[in-house]
CSV table of C-alpha atoms in Angstrom, one decimal:
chain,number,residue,atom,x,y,z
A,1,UNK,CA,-18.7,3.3,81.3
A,2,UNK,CA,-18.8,4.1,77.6
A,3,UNK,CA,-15.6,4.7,75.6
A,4,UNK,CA,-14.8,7.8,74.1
A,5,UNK,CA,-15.4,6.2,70.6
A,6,UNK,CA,-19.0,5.2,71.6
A,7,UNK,CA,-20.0,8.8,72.1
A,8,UNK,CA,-21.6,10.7,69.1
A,9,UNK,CA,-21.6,14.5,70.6
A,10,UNK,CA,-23.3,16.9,68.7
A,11,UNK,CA,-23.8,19.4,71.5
A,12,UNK,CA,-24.3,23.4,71.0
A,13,UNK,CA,-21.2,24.2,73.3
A,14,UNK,CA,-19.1,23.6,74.7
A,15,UNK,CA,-18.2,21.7,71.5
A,16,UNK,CA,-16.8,18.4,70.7
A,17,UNK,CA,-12.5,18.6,70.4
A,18,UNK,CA,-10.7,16.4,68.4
A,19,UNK,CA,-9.4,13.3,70.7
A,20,UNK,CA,-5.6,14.1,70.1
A,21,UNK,CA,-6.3,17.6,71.1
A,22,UNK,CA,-7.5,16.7,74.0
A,23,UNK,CA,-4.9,13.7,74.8
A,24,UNK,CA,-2.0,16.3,74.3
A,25,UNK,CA,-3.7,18.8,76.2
A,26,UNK,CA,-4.3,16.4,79.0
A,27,UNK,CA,-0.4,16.2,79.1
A,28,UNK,CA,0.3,19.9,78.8
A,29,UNK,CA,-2.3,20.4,81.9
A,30,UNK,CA,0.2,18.4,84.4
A,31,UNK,CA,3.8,19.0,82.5
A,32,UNK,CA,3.9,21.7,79.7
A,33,UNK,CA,7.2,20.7,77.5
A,34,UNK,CA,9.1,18.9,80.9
A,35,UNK,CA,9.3,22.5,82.6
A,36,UNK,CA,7.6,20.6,85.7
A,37,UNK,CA,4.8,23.0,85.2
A,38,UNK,CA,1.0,23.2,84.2
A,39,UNK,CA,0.1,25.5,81.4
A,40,UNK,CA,-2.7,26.5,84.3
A,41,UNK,CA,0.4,27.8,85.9
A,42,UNK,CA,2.7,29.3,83.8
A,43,UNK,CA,3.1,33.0,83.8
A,44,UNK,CA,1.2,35.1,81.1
A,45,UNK,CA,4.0,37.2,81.4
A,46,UNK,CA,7.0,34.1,80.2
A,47,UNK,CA,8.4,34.0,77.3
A,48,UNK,CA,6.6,30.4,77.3
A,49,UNK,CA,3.1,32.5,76.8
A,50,UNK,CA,4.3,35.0,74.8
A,51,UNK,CA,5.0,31.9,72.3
A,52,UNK,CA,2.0,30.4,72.7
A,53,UNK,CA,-0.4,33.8,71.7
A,54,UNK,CA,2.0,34.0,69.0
A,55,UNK,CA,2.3,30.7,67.2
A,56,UNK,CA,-1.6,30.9,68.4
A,57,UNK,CA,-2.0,33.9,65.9
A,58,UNK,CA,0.1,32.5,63.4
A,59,UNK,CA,-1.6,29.8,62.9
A,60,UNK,CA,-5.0,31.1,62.6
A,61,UNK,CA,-3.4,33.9,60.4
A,62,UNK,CA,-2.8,31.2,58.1
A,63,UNK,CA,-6.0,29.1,58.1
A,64,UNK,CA,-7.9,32.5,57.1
A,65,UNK,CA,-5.1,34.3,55.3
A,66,UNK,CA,-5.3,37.0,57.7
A,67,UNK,CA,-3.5,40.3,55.8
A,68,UNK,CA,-0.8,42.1,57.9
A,69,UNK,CA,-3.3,45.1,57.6
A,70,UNK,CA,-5.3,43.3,60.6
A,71,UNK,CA,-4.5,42.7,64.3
A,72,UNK,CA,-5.6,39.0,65.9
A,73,UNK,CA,-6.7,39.8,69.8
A,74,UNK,CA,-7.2,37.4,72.4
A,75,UNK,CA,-9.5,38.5,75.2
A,76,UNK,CA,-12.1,37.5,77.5
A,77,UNK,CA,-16.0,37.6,78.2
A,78,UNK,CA,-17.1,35.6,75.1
A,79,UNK,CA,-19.5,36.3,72.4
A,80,UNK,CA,-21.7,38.2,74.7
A,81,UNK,CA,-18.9,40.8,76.5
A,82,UNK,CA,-18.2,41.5,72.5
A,83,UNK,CA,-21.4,42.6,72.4
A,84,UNK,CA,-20.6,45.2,74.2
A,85,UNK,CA,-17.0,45.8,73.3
A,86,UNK,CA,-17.9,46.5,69.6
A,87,UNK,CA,-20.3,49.2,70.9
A,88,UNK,CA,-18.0,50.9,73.0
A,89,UNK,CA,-14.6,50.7,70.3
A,90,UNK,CA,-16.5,51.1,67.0
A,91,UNK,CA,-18.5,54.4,68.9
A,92,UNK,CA,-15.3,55.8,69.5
A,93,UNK,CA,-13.5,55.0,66.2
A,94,UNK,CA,-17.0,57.0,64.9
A,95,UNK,CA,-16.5,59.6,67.3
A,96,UNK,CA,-12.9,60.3,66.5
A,97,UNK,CA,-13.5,60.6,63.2
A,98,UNK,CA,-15.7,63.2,62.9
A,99,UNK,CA,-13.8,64.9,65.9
A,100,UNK,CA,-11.0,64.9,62.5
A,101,UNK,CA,-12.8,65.9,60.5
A,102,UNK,CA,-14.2,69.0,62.5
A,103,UNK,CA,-10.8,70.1,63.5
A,104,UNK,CA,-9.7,69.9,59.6
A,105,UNK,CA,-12.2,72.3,58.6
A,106,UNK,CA,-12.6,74.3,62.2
A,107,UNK,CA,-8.7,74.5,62.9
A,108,UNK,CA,-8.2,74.4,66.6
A,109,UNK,CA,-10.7,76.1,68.1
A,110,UNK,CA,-11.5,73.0,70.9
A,111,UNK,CA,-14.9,74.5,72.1
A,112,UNK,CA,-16.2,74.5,68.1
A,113,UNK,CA,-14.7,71.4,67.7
A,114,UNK,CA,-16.3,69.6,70.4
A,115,UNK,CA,-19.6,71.3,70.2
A,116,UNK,CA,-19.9,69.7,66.5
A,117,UNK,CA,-19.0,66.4,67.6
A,118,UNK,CA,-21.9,66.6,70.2
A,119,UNK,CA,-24.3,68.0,67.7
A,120,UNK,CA,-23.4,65.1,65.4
A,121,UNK,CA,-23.4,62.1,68.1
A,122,UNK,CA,-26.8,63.1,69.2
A,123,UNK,CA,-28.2,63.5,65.2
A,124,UNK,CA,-26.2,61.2,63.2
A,125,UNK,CA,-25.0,58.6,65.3
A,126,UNK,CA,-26.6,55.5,64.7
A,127,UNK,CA,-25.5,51.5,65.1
A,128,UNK,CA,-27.1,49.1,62.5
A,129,UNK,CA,-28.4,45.6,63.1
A,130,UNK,CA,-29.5,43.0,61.1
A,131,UNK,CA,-31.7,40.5,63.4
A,132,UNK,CA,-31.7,36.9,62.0
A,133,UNK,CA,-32.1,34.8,65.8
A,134,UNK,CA,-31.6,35.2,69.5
A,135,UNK,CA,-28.1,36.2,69.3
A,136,UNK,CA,-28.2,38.9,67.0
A,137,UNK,CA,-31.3,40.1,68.8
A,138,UNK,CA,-29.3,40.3,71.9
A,139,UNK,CA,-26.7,42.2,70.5
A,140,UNK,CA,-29.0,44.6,69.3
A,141,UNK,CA,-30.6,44.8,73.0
A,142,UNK,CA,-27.3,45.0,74.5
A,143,UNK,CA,-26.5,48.2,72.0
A,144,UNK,CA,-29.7,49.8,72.8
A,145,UNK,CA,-29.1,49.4,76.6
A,146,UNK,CA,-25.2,50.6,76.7
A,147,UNK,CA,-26.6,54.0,74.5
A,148,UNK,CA,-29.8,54.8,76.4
A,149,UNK,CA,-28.6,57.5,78.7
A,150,UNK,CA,-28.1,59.5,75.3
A,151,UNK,CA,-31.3,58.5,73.6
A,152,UNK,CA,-33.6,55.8,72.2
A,153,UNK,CA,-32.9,55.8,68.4
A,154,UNK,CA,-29.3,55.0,68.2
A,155,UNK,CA,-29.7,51.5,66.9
A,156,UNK,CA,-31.4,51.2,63.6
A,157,UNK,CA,-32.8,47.7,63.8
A,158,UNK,CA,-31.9,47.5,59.7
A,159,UNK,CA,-33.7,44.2,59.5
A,160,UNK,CA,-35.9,41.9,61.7
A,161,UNK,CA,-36.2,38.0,59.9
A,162,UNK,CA,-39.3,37.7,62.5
A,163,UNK,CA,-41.3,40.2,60.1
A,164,UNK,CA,-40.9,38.0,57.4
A,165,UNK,CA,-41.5,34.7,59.0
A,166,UNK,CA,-45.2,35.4,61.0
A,167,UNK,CA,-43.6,36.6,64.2
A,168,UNK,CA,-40.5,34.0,64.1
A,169,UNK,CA,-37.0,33.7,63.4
A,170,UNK,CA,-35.9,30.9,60.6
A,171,UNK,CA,-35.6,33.1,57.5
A,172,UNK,CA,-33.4,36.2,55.7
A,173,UNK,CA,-35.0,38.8,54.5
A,174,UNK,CA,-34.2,39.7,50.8
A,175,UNK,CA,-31.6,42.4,51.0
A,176,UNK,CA,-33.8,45.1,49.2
A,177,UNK,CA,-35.6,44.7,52.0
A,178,UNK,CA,-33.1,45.6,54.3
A,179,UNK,CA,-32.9,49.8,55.7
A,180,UNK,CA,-29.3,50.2,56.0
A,181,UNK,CA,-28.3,53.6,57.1
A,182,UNK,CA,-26.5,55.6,53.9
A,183,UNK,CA,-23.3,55.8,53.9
A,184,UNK,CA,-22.5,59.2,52.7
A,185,UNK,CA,-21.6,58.5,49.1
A,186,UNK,CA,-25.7,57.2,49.3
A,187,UNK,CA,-27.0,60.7,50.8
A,188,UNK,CA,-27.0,59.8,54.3
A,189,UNK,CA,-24.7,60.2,57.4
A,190,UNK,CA,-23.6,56.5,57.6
A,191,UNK,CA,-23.5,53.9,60.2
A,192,UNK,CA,-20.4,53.7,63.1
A,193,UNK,CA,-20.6,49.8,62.0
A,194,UNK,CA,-23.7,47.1,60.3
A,195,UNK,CA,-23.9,43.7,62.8
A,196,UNK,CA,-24.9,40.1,62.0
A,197,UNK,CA,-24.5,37.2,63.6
A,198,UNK,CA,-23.3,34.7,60.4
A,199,UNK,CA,-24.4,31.4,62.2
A,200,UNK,CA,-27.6,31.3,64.8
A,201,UNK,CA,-27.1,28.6,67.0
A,202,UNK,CA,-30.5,28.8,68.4
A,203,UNK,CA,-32.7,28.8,65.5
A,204,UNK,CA,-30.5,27.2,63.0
A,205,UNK,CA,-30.1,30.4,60.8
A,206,UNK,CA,-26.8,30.8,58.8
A,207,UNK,CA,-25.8,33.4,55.7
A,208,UNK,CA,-25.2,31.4,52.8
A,209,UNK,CA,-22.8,34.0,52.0
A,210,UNK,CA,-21.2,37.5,52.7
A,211,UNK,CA,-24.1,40.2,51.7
A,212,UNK,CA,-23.4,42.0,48.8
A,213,UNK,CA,-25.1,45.0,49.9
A,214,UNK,CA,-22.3,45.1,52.1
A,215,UNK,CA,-19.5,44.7,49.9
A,216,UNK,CA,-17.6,47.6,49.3
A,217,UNK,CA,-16.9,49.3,46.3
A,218,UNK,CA,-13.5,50.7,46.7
A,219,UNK,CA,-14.5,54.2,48.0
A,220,UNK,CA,-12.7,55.6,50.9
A,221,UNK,CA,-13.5,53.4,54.2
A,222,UNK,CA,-15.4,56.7,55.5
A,223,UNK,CA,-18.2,55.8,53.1
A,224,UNK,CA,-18.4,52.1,53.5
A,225,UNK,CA,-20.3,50.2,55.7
A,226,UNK,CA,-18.4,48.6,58.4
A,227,UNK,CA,-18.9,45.4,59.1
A,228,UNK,CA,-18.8,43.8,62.2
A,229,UNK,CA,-19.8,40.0,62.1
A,230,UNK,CA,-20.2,37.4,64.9
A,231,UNK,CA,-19.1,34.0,63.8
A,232,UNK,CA,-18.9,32.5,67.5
A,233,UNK,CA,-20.1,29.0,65.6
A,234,UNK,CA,-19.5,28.8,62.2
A,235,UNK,CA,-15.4,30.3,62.9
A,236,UNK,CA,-13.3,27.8,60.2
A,237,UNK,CA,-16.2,26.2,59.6
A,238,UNK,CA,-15.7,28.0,55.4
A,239,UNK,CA,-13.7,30.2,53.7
A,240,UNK,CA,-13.7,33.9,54.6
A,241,UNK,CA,-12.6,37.0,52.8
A,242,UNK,CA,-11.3,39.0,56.3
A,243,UNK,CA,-11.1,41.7,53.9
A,244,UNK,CA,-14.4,42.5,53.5
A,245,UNK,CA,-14.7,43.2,57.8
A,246,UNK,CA,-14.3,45.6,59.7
A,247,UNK,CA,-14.5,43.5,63.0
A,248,UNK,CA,-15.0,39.5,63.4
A,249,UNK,CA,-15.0,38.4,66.7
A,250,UNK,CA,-16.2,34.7,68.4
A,251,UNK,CA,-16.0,32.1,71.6
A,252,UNK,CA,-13.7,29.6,71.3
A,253,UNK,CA,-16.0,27.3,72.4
A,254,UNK,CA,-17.5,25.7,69.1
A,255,UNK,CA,-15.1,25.2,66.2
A,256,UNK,CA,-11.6,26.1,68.1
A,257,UNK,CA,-11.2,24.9,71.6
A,258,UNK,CA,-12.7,25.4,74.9
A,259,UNK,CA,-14.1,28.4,77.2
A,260,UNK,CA,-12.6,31.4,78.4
A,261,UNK,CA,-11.4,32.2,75.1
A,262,UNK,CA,-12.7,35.2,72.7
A,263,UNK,CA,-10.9,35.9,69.5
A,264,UNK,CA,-11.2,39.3,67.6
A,265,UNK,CA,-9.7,40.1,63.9
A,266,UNK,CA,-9.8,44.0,63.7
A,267,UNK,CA,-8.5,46.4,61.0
A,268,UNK,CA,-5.4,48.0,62.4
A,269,UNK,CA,-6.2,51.1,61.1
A,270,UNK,CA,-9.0,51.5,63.0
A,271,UNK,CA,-6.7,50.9,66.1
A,272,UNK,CA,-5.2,54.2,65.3
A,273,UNK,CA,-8.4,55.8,65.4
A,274,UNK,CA,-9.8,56.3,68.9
A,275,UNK,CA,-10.6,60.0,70.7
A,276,UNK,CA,-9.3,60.3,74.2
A,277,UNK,CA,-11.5,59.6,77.2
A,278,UNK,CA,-11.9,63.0,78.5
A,279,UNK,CA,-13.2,63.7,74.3
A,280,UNK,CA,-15.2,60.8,74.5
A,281,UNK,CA,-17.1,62.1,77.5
A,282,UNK,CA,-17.1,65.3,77.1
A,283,UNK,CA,-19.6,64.2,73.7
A,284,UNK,CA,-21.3,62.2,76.9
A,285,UNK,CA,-20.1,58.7,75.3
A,286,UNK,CA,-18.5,56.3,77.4
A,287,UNK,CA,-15.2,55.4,76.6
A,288,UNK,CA,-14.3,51.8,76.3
A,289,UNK,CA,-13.6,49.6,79.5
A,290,UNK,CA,-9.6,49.4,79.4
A,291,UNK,CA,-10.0,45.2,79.5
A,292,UNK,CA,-12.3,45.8,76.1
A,293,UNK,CA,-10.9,48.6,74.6
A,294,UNK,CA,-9.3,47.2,71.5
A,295,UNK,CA,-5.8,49.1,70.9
A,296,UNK,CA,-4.7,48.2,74.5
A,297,UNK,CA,-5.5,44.6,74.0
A,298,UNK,CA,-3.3,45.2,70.9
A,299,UNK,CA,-0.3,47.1,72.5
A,300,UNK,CA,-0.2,44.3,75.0
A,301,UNK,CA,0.0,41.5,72.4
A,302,UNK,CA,-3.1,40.0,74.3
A,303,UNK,CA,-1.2,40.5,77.7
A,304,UNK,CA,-2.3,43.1,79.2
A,305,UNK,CA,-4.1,41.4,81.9
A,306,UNK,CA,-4.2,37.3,82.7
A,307,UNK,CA,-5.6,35.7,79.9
A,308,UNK,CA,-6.2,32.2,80.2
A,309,UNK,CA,-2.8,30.8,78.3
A,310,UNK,CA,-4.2,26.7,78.5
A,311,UNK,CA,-7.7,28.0,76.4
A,312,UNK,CA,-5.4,29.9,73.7
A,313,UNK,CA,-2.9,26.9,73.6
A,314,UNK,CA,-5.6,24.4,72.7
A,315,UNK,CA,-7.0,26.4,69.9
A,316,UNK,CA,-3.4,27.0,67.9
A,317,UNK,CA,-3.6,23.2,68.9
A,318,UNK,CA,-7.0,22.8,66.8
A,319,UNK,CA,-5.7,24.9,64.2
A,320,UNK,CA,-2.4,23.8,63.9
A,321,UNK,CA,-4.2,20.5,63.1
A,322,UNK,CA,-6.2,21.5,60.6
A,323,UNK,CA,-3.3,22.5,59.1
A,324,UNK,CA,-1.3,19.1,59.4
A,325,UNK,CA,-3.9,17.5,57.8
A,326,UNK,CA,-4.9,20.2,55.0
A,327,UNK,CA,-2.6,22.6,54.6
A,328,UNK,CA,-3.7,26.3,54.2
A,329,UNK,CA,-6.6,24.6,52.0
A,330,UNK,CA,-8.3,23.6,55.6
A,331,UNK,CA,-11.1,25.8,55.7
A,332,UNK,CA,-12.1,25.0,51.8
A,333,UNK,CA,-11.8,21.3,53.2
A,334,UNK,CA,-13.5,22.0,56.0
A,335,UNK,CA,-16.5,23.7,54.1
A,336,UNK,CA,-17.0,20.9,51.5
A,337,UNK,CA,-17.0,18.6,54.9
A,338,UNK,CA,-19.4,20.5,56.9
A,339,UNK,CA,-21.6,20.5,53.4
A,340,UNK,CA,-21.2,16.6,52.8
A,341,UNK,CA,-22.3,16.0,57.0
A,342,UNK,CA,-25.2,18.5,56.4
A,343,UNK,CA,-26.5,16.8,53.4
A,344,UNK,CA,-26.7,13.4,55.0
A,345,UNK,CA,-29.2,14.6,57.7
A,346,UNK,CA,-31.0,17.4,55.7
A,347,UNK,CA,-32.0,14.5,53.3
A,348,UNK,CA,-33.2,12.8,55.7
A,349,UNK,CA,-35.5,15.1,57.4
A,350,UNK,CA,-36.9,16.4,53.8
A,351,UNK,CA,-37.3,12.7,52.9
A,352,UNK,CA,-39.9,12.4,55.6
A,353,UNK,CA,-41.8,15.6,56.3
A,354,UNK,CA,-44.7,13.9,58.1
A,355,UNK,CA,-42.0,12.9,60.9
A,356,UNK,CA,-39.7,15.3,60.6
A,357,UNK,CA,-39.7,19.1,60.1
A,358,UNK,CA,-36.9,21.7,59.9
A,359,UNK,CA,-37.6,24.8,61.2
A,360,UNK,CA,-35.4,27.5,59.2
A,361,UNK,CA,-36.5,28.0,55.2
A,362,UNK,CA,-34.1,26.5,53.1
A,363,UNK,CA,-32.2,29.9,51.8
A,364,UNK,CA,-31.4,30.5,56.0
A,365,UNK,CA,-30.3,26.4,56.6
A,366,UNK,CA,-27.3,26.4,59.2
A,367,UNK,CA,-24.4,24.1,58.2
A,368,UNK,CA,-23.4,24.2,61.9
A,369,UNK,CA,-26.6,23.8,63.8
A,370,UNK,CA,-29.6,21.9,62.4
A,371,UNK,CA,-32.7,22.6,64.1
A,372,UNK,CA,-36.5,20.2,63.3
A,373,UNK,CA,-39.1,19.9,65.1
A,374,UNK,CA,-41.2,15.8,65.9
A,375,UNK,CA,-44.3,15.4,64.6
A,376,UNK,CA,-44.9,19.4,64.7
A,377,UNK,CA,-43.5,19.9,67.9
A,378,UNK,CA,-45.5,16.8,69.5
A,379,UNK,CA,-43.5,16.9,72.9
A,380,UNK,CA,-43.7,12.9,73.1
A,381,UNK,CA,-42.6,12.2,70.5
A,382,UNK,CA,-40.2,14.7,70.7
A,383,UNK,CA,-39.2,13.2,74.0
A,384,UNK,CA,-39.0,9.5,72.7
A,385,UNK,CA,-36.4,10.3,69.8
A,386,UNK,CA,-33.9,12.3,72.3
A,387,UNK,CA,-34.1,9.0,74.8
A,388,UNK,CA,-33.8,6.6,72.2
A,389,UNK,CA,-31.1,8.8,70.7
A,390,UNK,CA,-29.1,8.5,74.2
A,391,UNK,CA,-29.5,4.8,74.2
A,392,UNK,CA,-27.4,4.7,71.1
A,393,UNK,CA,-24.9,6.8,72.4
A,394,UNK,CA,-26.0,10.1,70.4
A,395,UNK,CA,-25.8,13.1,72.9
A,396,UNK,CA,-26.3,17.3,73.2
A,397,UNK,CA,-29.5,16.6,70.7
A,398,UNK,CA,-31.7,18.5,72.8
A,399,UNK,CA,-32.9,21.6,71.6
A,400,UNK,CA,-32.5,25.3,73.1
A,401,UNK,CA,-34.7,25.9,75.8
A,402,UNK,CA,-36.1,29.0,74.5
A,403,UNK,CA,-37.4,27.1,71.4
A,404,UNK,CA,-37.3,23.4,72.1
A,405,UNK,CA,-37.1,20.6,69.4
A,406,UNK,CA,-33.8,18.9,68.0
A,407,UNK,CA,-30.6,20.5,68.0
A,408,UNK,CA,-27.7,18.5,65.9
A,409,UNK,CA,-24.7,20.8,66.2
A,410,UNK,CA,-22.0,20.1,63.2
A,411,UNK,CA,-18.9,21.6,64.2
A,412,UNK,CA,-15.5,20.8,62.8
A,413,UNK,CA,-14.5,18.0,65.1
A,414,UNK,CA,-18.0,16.0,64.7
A,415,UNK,CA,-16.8,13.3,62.3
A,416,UNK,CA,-18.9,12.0,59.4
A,417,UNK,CA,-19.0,8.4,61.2
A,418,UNK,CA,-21.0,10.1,64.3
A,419,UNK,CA,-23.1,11.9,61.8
A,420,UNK,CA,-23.7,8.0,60.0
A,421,UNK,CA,-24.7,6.6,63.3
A,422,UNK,CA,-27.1,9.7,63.9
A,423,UNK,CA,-28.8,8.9,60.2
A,424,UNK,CA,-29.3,5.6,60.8
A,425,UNK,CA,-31.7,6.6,64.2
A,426,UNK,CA,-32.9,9.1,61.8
A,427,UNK,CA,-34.3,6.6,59.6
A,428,UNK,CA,-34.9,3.8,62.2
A,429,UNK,CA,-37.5,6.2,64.2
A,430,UNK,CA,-38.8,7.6,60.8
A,431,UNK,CA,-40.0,4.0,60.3
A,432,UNK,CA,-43.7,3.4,60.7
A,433,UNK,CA,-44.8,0.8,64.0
A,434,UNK,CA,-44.6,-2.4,63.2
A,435,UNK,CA,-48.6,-3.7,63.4
């Protein structure tokens, strides 16, 4: 049976953890802090969870210097059920304020009121989507499905990498390529929010960057494009400015800790900003399911239902680690780390383009998940490389099933010596057979 230590992981997710992670975690499962209990067993309601969400938030608050102007949520359902969530919440932030608006220049009169509001949901309303892999495509899908009953042509489908790249994802689109709906201050109605997914984990895809089409330019946040960003598996993985989001949500499951988990930064003010359900329907939107819907996650601290306390616990446990070893610095560090891994095997694929070939261009490379194809896909080949990689102890390699290949996942807790041993199969197997 093969040690810990003679395991390379570099699986998609669920993740690798660091080892003392997991080795105080393994205590906290039977005997949380001598109380005689598991933290599988401890109330949500104690003030033993209430801690743990809070020292939770405080320490990712300080990895991304999170501004008091934003709420940290914990919920359920994963990247996928936020899918869904950010339809339902950022709708009704867009509903309400144009409800606010109407009543400002209508006064009271409810039946004027509401009758705008409907006019302008079935006109104006539209939810854009930039579409760089599978997961971003899903979202999209998911949008279009939770808004059909009202119509076909609430998602604007701003930009599709596939028409750029001969029918397949691997690339970004230059920005001026991109049909963002106008914000109001361009001419147009605006958006109720602009999606991407920063890091593909299927096709390897990853923005180099935040898009400065987005940015704003300090008008009021009416006329700005709010920005909703899935970073499921690049989360600490680089610096972010949380600033420039409206919404960043991700599963636990890749940089931070285990399943079960789903962490969402939101602006408070938007909080403040949601219709009431009757409102909501009577425009004939749905209002948010109450285990989604954003402000009573928020007025719950995280508690309004049973979350699963162990999952939170090991991610402040990840990130209280980063910052033991790297101060608020971490994600800087952990940036130039996930660049120095990246480099090693990036090398080595361009180094050999008759064995090796990496599916995304360059200017879309993932950091986090590097995808490349055998011999152009040749499926023995293929096949030989992930076998011989198991014999050395290198595992998760496989590609996604949907698009087959190599897979080498570089999260956070994949050191650089598991990243050495994968070079040197790298360039053992890219030898030519001895004759």
């Amino acid at each position: 049976m093969p040690s810990r230590e003679e395991i390379a992981y570099f699986g998609a997710g669920p993740a690798p953890l660091p080892t003392p992670v997991l080795e105080a975690g393994s205590k906290a499962f039977l005997n949380y802090q001598d109380t005689g209990l598991s933290l599988a067993e401890i109330s949500h309601r104690s003030p033993l969870a209430t801690k743990i969400v809070e020292d939770t938030k405080a320490a990712l608050s300080s990895l991304l210097e999170i501004p008091d102007s934003y709420e940290v949520l914990f919920l359920h359902g994963g990247g996928s059920g936020e899918f869904s969530a950010v339809v339902f919440n950022m709708v009704a932030v867009w509903v309400e304020r144009r409800r606010r608006r109407a009543e400002k220049e209508l006064g009271s009169d409810e039946a004027k009121v509401l009758e705008r509001v409907r006019r302008q949901v079935r006109e104006e309303l539209k939810l854009d989507y930039l579409v760089t892999g599978s997961w971003s495509l899903k979202a999209s899908q998911e949008a279009a499905n939770l808004l059909e009953p009202l119509g076909k042509d609430f998602v604007n489908v701003a930009m599709d990498a596939r028409e750029a790249n001969g029918g397949k994802f691997g690339t970004i689109p230059e920005e001026s390529l991109w049909k963002l709906t106008p914000t109001r201050k361009e001419g147009g109605k605006g958006s109720a929010f602009v999606y991407y997914c920063d890091n593909e984990t299927v096709d390897g895809v990853e923005f180099p960057s935040f898009p400065s089409v987005l940015e704003s330019s300090g008008q009021d946040e009416e006329d700005e494009h709010l920005v909703v960003a899935d970073m499921s598996s690049n989360f600490l993985s680089r610096h972010v400015d949380v600033h420039k989001y409206a919404v960043i949500f991700g599963g636990a499951q890749k940089n931070i800790g285990i399943t079960d988990t789903t962490i969402v930064i939101i602006r408070k003010s938007l909080l403040a900003t949601y219709p009431t359900p009757s409102f909501l329907h009577a425009v004939g939107v749905w209002s948010p399911p109450v285990i989604f819907h954003y402000p009573t996650i928020a007025k719950n601290n995280s508690l309004y239902n049973t979350i699963p306390i162990f999952s939170i616990w090991i991610a402040g446990e990840v990130m209280r680690g980063l910052l033991t070893v790297h101060g608020t610095q971490a994600t800087y560090s952990q940036e130039n780390l996930a660049g120095e891994k990246t480099k090693v095997v990036y090398d080595i694929l361009d180094g050999n383009p008759d064995v090796f070939q990496v599916c995304p261009e360059r200017n879309a490379r993932s950091r986090m998940n590097i995808c490349f194809r055998i011999h152009g896909g040749d499926k023995d080949k293929e096949k030989a490389f992930l076998e011989g990689a198991e014999k050395r102890g290198l595992q998760g390699l496989k590609g996604h099933r949907s698009v087959g290949g190599v897979r080498v996942s570089n999260y956070n807790a994949v050191p650089m010596a598991n990243v050495m041993k994968l070079a040197l199969w790298l360039v053992d197997f890219a030898q030519p057979p001895m004759t």
